CSV table of C-alpha atoms and ligand atoms in Angstrom, one decimal:
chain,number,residue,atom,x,y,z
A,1,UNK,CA,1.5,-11.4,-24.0
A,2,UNK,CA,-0.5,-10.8,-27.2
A,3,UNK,CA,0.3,-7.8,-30.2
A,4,UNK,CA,1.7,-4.7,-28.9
A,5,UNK,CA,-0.7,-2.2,-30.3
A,6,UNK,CA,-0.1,1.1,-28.6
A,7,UNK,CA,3.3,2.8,-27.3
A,8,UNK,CA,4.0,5.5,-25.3
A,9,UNK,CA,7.1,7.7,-23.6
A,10,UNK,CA,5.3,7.1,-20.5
A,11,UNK,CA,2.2,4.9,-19.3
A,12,UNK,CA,0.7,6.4,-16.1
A,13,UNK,CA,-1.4,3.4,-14.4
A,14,UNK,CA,-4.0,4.6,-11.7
A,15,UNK,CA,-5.5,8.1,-12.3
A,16,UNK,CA,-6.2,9.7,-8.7
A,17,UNK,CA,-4.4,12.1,-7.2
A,18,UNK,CA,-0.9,10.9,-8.3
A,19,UNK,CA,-1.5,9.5,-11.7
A,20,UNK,CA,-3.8,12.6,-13.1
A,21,UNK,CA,-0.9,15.1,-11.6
A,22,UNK,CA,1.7,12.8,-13.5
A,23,UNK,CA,0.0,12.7,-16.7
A,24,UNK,CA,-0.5,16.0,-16.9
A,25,UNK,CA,3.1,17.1,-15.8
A,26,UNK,CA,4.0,14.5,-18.3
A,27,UNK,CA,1.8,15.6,-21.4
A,28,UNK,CA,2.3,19.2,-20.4
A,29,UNK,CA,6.0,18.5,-21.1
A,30,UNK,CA,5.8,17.0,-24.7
A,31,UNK,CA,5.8,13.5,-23.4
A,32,UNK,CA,4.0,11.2,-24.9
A,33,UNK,CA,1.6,9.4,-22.5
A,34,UNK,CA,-0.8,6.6,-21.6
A,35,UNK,CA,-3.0,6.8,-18.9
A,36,UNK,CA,-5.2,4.2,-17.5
A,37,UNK,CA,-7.9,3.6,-14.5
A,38,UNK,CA,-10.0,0.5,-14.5
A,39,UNK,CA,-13.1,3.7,-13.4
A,40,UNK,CA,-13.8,6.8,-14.3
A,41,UNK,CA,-11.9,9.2,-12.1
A,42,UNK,CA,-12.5,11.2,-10.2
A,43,UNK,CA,-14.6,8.2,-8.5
A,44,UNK,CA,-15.2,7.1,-4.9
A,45,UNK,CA,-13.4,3.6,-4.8
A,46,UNK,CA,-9.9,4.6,-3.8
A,47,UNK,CA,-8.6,7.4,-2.0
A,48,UNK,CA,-9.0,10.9,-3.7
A,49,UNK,CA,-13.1,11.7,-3.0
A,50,UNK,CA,-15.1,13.3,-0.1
A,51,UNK,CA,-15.0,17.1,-1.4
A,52,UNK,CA,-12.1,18.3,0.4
A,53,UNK,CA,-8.5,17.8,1.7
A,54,UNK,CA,-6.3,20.2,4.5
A,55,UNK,CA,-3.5,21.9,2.7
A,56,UNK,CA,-0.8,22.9,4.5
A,57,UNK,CA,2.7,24.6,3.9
A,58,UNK,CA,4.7,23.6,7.3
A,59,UNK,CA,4.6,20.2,7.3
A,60,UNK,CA,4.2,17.9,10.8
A,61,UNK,CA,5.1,14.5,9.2
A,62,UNK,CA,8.8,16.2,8.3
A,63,UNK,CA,10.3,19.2,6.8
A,64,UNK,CA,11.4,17.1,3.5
A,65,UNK,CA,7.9,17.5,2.5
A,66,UNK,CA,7.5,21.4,2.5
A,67,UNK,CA,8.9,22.1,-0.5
A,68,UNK,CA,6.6,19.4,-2.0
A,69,UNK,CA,3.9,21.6,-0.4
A,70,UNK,CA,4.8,25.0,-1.4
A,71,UNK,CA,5.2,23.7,-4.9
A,72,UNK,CA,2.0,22.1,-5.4
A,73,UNK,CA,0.6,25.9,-4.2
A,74,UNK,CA,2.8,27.2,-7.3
A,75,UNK,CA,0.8,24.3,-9.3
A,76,UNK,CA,-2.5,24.5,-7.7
A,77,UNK,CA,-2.1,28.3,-8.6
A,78,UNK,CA,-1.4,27.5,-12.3
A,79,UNK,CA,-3.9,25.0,-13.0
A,80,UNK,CA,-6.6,27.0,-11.4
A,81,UNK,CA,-5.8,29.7,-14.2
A,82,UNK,CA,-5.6,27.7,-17.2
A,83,UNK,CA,-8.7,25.9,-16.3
A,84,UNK,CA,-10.7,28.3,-14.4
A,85,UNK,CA,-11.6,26.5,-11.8
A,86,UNK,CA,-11.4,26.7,-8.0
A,87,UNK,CA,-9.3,24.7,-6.3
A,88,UNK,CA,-7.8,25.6,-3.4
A,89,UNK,CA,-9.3,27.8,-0.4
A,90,UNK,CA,-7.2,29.2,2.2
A,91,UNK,CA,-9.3,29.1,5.5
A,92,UNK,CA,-6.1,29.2,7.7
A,93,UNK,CA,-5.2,26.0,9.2
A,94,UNK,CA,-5.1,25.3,13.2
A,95,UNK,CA,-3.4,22.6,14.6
A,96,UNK,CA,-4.7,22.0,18.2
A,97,UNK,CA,-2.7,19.4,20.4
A,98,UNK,CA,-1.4,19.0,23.9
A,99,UNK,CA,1.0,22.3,25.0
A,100,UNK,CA,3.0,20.0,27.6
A,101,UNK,CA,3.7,17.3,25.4
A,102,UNK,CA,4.5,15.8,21.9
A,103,UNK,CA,1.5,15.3,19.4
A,104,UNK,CA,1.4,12.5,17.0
A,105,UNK,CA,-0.3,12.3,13.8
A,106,UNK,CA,0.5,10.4,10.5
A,107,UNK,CA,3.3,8.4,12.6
A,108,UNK,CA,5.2,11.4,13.7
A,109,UNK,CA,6.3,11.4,17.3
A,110,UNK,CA,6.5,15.3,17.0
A,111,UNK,CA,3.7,16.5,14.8
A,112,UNK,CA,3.5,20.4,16.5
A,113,UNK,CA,7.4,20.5,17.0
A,114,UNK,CA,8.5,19.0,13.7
A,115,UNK,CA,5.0,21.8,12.3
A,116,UNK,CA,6.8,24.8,14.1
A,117,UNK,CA,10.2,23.9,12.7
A,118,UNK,CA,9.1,24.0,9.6
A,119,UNK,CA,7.2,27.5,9.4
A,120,UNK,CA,10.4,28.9,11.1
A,121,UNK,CA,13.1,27.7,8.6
A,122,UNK,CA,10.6,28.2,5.5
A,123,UNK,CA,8.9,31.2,7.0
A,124,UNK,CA,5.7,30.3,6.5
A,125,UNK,CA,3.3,32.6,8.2
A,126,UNK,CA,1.8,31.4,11.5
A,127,UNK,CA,1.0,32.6,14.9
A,128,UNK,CA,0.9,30.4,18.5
A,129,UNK,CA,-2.0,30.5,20.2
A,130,UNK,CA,-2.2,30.0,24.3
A,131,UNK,CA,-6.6,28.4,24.8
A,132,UNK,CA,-7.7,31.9,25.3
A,133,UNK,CA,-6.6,33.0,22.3
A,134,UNK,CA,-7.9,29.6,20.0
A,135,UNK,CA,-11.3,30.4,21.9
A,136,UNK,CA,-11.5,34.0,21.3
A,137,UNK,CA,-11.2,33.6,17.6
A,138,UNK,CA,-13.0,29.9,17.3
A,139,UNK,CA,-15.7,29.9,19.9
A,140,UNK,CA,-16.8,26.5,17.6
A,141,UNK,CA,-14.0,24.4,19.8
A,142,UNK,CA,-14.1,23.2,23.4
A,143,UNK,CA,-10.9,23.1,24.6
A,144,UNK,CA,-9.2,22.0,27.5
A,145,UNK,CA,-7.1,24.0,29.9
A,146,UNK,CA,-3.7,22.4,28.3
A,147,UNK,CA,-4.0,22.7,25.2
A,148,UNK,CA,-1.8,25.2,22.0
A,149,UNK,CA,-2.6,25.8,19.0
A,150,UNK,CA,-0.5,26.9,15.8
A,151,UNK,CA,-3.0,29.0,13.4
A,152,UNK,CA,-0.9,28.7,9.5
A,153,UNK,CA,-2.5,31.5,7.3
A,154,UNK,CA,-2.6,30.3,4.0
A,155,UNK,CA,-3.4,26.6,5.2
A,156,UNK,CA,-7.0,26.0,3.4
A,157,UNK,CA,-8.5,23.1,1.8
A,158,UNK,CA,-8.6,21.5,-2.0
A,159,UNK,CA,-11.3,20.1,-3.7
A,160,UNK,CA,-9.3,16.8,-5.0
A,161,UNK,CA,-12.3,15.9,-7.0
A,162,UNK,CA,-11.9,18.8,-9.2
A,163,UNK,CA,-8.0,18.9,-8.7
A,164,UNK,CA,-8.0,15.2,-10.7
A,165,UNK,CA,-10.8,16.8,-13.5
A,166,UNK,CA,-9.1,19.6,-14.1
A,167,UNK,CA,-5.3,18.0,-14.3
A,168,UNK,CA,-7.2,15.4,-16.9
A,169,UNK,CA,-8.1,17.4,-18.9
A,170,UNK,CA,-5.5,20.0,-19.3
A,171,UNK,CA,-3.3,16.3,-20.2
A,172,UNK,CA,-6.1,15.8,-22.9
A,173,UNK,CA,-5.5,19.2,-23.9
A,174,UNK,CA,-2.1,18.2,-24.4
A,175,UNK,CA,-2.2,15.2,-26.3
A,176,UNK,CA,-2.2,12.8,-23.3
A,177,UNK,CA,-4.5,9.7,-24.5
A,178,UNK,CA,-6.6,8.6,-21.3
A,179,UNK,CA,-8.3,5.6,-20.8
A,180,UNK,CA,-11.0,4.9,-18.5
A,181,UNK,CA,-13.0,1.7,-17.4
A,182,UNK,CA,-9.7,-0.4,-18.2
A,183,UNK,CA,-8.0,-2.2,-15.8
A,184,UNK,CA,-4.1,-3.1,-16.2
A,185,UNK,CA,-3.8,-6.8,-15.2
A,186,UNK,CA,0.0,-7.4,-15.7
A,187,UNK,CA,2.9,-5.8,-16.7
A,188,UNK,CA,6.6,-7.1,-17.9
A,189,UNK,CA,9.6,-5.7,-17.8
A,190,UNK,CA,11.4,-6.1,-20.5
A,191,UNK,CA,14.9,-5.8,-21.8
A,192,UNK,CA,14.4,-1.9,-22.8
A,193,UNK,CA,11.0,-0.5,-21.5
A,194,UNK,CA,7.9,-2.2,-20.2
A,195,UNK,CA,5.5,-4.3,-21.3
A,196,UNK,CA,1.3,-3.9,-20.1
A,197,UNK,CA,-1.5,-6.2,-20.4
A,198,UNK,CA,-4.7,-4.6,-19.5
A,199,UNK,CA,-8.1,-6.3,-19.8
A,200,UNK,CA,-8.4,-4.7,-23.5
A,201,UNK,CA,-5.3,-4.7,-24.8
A,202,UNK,CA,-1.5,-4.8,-24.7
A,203,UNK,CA,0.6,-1.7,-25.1
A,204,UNK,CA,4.5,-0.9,-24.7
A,205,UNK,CA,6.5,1.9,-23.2
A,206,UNK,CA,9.8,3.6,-22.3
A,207,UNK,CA,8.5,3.8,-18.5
A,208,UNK,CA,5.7,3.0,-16.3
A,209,UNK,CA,4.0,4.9,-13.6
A,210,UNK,CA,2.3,3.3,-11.5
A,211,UNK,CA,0.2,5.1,-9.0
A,212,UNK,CA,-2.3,2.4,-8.2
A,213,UNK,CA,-2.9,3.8,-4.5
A,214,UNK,CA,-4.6,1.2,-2.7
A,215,UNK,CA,-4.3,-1.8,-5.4
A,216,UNK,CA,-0.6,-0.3,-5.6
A,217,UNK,CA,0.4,-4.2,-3.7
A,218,UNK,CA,-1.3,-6.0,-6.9
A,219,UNK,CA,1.6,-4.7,-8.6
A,220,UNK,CA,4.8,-4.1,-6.5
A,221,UNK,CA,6.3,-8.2,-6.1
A,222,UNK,CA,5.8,-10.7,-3.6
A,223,UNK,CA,8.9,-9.4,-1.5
A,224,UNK,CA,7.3,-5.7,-0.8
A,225,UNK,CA,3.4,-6.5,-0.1
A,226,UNK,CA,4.1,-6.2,3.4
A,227,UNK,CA,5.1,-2.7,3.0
A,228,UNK,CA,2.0,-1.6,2.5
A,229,UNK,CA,-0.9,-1.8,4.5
A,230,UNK,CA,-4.7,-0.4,3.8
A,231,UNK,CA,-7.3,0.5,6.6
A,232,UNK,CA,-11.3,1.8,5.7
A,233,UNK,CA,-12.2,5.6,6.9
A,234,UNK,CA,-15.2,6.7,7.3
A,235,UNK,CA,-15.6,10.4,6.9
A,236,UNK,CA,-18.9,12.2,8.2
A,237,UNK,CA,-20.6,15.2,7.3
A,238,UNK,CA,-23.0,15.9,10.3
A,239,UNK,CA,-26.1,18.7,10.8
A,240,UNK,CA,-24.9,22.0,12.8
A,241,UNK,CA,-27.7,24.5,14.2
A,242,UNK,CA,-29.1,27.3,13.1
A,243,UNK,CA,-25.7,29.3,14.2
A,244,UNK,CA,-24.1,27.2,11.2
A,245,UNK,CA,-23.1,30.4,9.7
A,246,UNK,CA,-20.2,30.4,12.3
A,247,UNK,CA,-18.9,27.3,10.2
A,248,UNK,CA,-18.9,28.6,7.2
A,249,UNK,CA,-14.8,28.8,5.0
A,250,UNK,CA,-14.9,32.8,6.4
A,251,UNK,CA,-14.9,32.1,9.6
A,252,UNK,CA,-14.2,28.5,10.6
A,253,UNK,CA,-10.7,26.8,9.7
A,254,UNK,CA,-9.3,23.8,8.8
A,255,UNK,CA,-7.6,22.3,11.7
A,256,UNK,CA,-6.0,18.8,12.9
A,257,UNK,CA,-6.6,18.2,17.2
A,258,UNK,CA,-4.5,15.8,18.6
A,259,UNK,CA,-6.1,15.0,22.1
A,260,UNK,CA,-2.8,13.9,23.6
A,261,UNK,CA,-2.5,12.8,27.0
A,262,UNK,CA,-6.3,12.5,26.8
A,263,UNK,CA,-6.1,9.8,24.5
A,264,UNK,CA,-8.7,8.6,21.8
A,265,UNK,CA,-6.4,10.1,18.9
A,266,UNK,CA,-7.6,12.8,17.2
A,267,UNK,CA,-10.2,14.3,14.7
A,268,UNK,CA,-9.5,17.1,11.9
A,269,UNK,CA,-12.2,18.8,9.8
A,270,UNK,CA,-13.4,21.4,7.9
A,271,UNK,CA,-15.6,24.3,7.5
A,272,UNK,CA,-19.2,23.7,5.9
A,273,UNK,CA,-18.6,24.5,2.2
A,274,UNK,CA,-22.2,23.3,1.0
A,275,UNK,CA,-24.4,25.6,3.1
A,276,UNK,CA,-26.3,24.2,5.6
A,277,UNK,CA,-27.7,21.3,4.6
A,278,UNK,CA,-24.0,19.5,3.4
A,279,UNK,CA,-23.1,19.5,6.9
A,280,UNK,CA,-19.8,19.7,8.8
A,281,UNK,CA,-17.4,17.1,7.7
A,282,UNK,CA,-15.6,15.9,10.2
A,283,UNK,CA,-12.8,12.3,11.0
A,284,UNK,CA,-11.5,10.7,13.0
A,285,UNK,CA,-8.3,8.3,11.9
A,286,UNK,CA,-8.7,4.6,12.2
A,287,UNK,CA,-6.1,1.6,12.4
A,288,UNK,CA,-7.9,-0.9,14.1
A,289,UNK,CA,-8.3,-3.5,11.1
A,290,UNK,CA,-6.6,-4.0,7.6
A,291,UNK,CA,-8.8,-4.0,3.9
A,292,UNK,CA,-7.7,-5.2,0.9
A,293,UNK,CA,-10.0,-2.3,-1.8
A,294,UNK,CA,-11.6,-4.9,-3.4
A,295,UNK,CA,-13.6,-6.5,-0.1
A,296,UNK,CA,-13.9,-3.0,1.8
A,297,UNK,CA,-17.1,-2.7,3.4
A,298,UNK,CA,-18.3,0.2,2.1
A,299,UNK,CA,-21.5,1.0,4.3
A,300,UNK,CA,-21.4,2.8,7.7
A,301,UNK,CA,-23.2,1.3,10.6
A,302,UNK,CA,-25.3,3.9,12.6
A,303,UNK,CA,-23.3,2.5,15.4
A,304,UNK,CA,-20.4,3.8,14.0
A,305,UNK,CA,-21.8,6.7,13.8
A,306,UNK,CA,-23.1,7.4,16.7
A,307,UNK,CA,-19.8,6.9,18.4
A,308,UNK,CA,-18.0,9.0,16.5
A,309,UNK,CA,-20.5,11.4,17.6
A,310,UNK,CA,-20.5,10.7,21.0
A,311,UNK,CA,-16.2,10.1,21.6
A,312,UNK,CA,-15.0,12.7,19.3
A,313,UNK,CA,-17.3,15.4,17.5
A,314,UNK,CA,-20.1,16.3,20.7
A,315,UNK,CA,-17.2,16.4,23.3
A,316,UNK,CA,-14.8,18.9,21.3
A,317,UNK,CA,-17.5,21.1,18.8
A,318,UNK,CA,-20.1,23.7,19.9
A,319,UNK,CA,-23.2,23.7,17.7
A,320,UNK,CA,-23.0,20.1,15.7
A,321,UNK,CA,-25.9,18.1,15.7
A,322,UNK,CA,-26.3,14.5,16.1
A,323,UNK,CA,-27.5,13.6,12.6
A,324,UNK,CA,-25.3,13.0,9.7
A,325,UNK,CA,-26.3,14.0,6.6
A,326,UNK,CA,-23.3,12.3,4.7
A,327,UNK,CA,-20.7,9.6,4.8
A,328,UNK,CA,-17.7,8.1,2.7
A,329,UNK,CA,-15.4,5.8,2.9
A,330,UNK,CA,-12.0,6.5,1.9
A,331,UNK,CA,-8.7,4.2,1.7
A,332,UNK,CA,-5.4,5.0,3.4
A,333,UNK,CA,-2.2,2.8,2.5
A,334,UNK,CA,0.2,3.2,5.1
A,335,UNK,CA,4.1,2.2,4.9
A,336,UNK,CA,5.5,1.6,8.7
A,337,UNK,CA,6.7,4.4,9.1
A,338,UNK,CA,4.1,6.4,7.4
A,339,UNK,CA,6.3,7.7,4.8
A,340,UNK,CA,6.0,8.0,1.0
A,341,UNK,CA,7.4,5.7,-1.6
A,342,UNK,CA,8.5,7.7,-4.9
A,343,UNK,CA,10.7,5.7,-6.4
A,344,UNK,CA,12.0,3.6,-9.2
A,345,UNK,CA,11.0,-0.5,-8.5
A,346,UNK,CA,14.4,-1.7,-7.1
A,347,UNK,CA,13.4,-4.9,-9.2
A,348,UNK,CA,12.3,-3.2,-12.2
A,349,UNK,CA,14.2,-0.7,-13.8
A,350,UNK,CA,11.9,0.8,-16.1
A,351,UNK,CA,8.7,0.9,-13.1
A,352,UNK,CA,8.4,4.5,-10.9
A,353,UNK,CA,6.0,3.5,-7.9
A,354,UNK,CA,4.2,6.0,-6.5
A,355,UNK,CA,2.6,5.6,-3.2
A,356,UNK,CA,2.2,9.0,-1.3
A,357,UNK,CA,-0.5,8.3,0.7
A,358,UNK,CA,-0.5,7.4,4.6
A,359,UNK,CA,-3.3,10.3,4.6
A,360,UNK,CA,-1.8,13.2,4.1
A,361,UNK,CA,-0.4,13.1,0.3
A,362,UNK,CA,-2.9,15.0,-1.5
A,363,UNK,CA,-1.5,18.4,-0.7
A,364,UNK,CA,1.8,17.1,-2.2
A,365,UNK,CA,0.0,15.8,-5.2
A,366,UNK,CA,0.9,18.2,-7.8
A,367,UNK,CA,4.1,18.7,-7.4
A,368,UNK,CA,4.6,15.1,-7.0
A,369,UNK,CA,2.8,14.7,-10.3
A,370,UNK,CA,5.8,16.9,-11.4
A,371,UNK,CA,8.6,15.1,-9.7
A,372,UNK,CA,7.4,11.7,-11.3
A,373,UNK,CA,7.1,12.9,-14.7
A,374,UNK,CA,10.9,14.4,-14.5
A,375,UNK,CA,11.9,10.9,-12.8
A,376,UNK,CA,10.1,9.0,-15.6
A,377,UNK,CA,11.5,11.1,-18.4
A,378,UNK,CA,14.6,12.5,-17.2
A,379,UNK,CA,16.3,9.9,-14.2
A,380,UNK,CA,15.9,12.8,-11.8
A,381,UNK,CA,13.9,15.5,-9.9
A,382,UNK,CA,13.7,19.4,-9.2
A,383,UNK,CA,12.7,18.5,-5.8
A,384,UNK,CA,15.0,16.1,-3.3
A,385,UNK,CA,12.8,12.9,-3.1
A,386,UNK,CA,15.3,10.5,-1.7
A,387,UNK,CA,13.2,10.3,1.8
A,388,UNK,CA,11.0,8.6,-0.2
A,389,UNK,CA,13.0,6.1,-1.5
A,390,UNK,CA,12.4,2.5,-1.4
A,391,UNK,CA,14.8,1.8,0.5
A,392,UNK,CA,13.9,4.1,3.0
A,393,UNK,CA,10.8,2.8,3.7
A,394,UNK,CA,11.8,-1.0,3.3
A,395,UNK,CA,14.4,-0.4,6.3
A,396,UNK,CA,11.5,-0.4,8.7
A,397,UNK,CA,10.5,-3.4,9.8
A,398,UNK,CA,7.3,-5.0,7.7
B,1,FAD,C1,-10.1,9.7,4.3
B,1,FAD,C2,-8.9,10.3,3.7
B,1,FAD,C3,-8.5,11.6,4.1
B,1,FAD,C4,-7.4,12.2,3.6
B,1,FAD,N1,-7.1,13.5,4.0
B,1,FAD,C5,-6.1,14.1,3.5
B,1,FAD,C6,-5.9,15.5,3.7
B,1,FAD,O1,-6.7,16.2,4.4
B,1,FAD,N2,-4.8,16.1,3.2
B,1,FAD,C7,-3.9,15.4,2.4
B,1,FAD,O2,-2.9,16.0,1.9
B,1,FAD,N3,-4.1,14.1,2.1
B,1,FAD,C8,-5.2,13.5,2.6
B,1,FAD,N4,-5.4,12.2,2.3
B,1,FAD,C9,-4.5,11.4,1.4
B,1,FAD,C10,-4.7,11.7,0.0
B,1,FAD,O3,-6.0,11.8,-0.3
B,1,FAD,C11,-4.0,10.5,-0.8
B,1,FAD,O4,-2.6,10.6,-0.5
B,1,FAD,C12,-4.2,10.6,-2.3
B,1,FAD,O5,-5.6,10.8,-2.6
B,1,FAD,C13,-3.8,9.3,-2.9
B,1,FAD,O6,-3.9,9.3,-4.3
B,1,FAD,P1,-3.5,8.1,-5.2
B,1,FAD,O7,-3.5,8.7,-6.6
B,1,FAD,O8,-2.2,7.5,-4.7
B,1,FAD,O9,-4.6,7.0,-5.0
B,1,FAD,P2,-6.1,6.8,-5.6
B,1,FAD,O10,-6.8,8.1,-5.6
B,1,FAD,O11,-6.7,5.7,-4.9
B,1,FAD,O12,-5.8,6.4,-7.2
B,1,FAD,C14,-5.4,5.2,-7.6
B,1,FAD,C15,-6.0,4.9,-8.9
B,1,FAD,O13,-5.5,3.7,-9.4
B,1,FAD,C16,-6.5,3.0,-10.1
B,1,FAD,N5,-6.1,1.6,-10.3
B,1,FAD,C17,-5.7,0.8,-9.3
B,1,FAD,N6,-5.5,-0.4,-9.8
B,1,FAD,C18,-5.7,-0.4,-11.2
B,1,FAD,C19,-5.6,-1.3,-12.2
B,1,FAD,N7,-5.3,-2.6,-12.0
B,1,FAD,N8,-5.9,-0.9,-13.5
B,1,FAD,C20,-6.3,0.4,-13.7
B,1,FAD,N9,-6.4,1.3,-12.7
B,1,FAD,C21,-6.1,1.0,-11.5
B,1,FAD,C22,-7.7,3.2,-9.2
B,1,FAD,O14,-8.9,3.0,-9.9
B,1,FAD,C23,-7.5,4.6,-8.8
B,1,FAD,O15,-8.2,5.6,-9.6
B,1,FAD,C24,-6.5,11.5,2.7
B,1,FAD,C25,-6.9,10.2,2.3
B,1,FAD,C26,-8.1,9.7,2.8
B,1,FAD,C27,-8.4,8.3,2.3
């Protein structure tokens, strides 16, 4: 590697949803920091765009993440003061899924089981709903005769575009040096500390972050590309009638619907935040084929879209019309196991990777911003994150 021009406490390479939470924890602290993105985030290349996420506090995927969860709400809280801007709105949350049986999502054999266990022991406020009571308060869903719901109160959504601007540039505010429209190439570990090549120049530091979501395999050694695994989504925003005023955030929830024994998955969605004419956004989960971010295709067929019309939005939603007004594509890197990895690089001493994706990580962001700037500059957390150790993960077969 050439000169070694710039040095930091901390470099923080990727700038989404981890890496902007992480710089600013980091800056915010006294650190000093480096951050890098080869765009300009908030952007739509990687996995943090599309308006909104589903916040939750009782978390299906495993009660190690809820206190992840109900810290980022003590974050989101914070920022949205010091900045002014609004981040998160609480909607309440319903989770729909089969009453006889066990609901999957995000790899979790028990999604509504592992979701009620959760709320219980953290007391997170919720009430059971039997289909009369989902369909007196949401006439918007079409149920089936079998189906429960679990209504969480505070469950909302946040507007990860904004939660990325605003974390940037409270980190400016405190000294962090960002750099956009730079992409790291390589990095070194040395002796002490890392070495970085990017396609500008070289810089050194104590520790390096690197929360590359998707491109996180161009970085993490032959041995653990397996481990993680990236597949396209398409999210859809389509027309609703002229009662669209019974989709609006006041009256329509988040919610997640497993169809269970019906098959076919699932879909989750959100109100209509952009009036009428932004549409209902609505998704259904995909793992049928593999991407690499670089060659995803990043157009949506009308075939595509008229099937996930047809299989999962007309069957299941009163008053959504056929037409889309938007679409997006959007990255998830899944482990096996759908798990996180927050951990330091078992090759690398001086390298944290963060890769809390599998599509649900963005509630968890801030906090995990937190966690990874007291990992990077203190060798340990507030927060347990040993679930989401490497090893963890790399048990599971890849
Ligand atoms: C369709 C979809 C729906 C989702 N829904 C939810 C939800 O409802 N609730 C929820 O909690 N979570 C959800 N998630 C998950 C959540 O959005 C992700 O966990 C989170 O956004 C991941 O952020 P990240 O920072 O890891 O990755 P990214 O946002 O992709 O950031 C990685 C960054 O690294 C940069 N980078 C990569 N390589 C280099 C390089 N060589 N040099 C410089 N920069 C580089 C990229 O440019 C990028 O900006 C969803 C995800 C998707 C895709």
């Amino acid at each position: 590697m050439g000169q070694v021009d710039n040095f930091a406490d901390v470099l923080v390479l990727g700038l989404g949803a981890m890496g902007s939470a992480a710089t600013y924890q980091l800056a915010r602290q006294g650190a000093s920091v480096i951050a890098i993105d080869q765009f300009s985030p908030p952007h739509k290349m990687g996995s943090t765009h599309g308006d909104t996420r589903i916040t939750r506090q009782a978390i299906g995927e495993g009660e190690v993440y809820t206190p992840l969860a109900l810290r980022s709400y003590k974050l989101w809280d914070e920022i949205e003061k010091e900045t002014g801007t609004d981040l998160l709105t609480m909607t309440g949350g319903l989770i729909i899924a089969d009453a006889s049986g066990v609901s999957t999502a995000h790899g979790n054999a028990d999604f509504m089981g592992n979701t009620l266990r959760s709320a219980e022991k953290y007391g997170i406020g919720h009430e059971r709903l039997d289909v009369r009571g989902i369909q007196t308060r949401y006439p918007q869903f079409k149920l089936r005769g079998h189906e429960m719901g679990y209504l969480e109160y505070k469950a909302g959504f946040l507007r990860p575009e904004r939660c990325v601007e605003a974390q940037l540039d409270l980190a400016k505010r405190h000294g962090a040096k960002i750099y956009t429209g730079e992409k790291v190439l390589e990095f070194v570990q040395e002796r002490d500390g890392v070495s970085v090549k990017t396609d500008r120049c070289d810089y050194k530091c104590k520790k390096l972050i690197i929360s590359a979501g998707p491109w996180v395999s161009d970085f993490i050694g032959e041995r653990y590309k397996g481990l993680f695994k990236v597949y396209r989504q398409v999210l859809y925003w389509f027309d609703v009638e002229d009662s669209y005023e019974s989709f609006v955030a006041e009256k329509f929830p988040v919610f997640i619907w497993d169809f269970g024994t019906e098959g076919g998955g699932g879909i989750y969605g959100f109100p209509a935040i952009d009036g009428r004419q932004g549409g209902l956004k609505v998704a259904h989960e995909d793992y049928l084929e593999t991407t690499a971010p670089d060659q995803t295709r990043r157009d949506v067929s009308p075939a595509e879209t008229d099937e996930m019309f047809e299989r999962f939005v007309e069957p299941r939603l009163v008053g959504v019309k056929r037409e889309c007004v938007k679409v997006v594509i959007c990255l998830y890197t899944v482990t096996p196991d759908s798990g996180f990895v927050i951990d330091t690089h078992p090759d690398y001493k001086d390298v944290i990777i963060a890769s809390p994706c599998s599509g649900h990580g963005f509630k968890h962001s801030a906090a995990i911003g937190e966690a990874l700037a007291q990992l990077a500059t203190r060798g340990n957390t507030d927060i347990d994150i040993s679930a989401f150790a490497f090893g963890v993960r790399d048990r599971r077969e890849i």
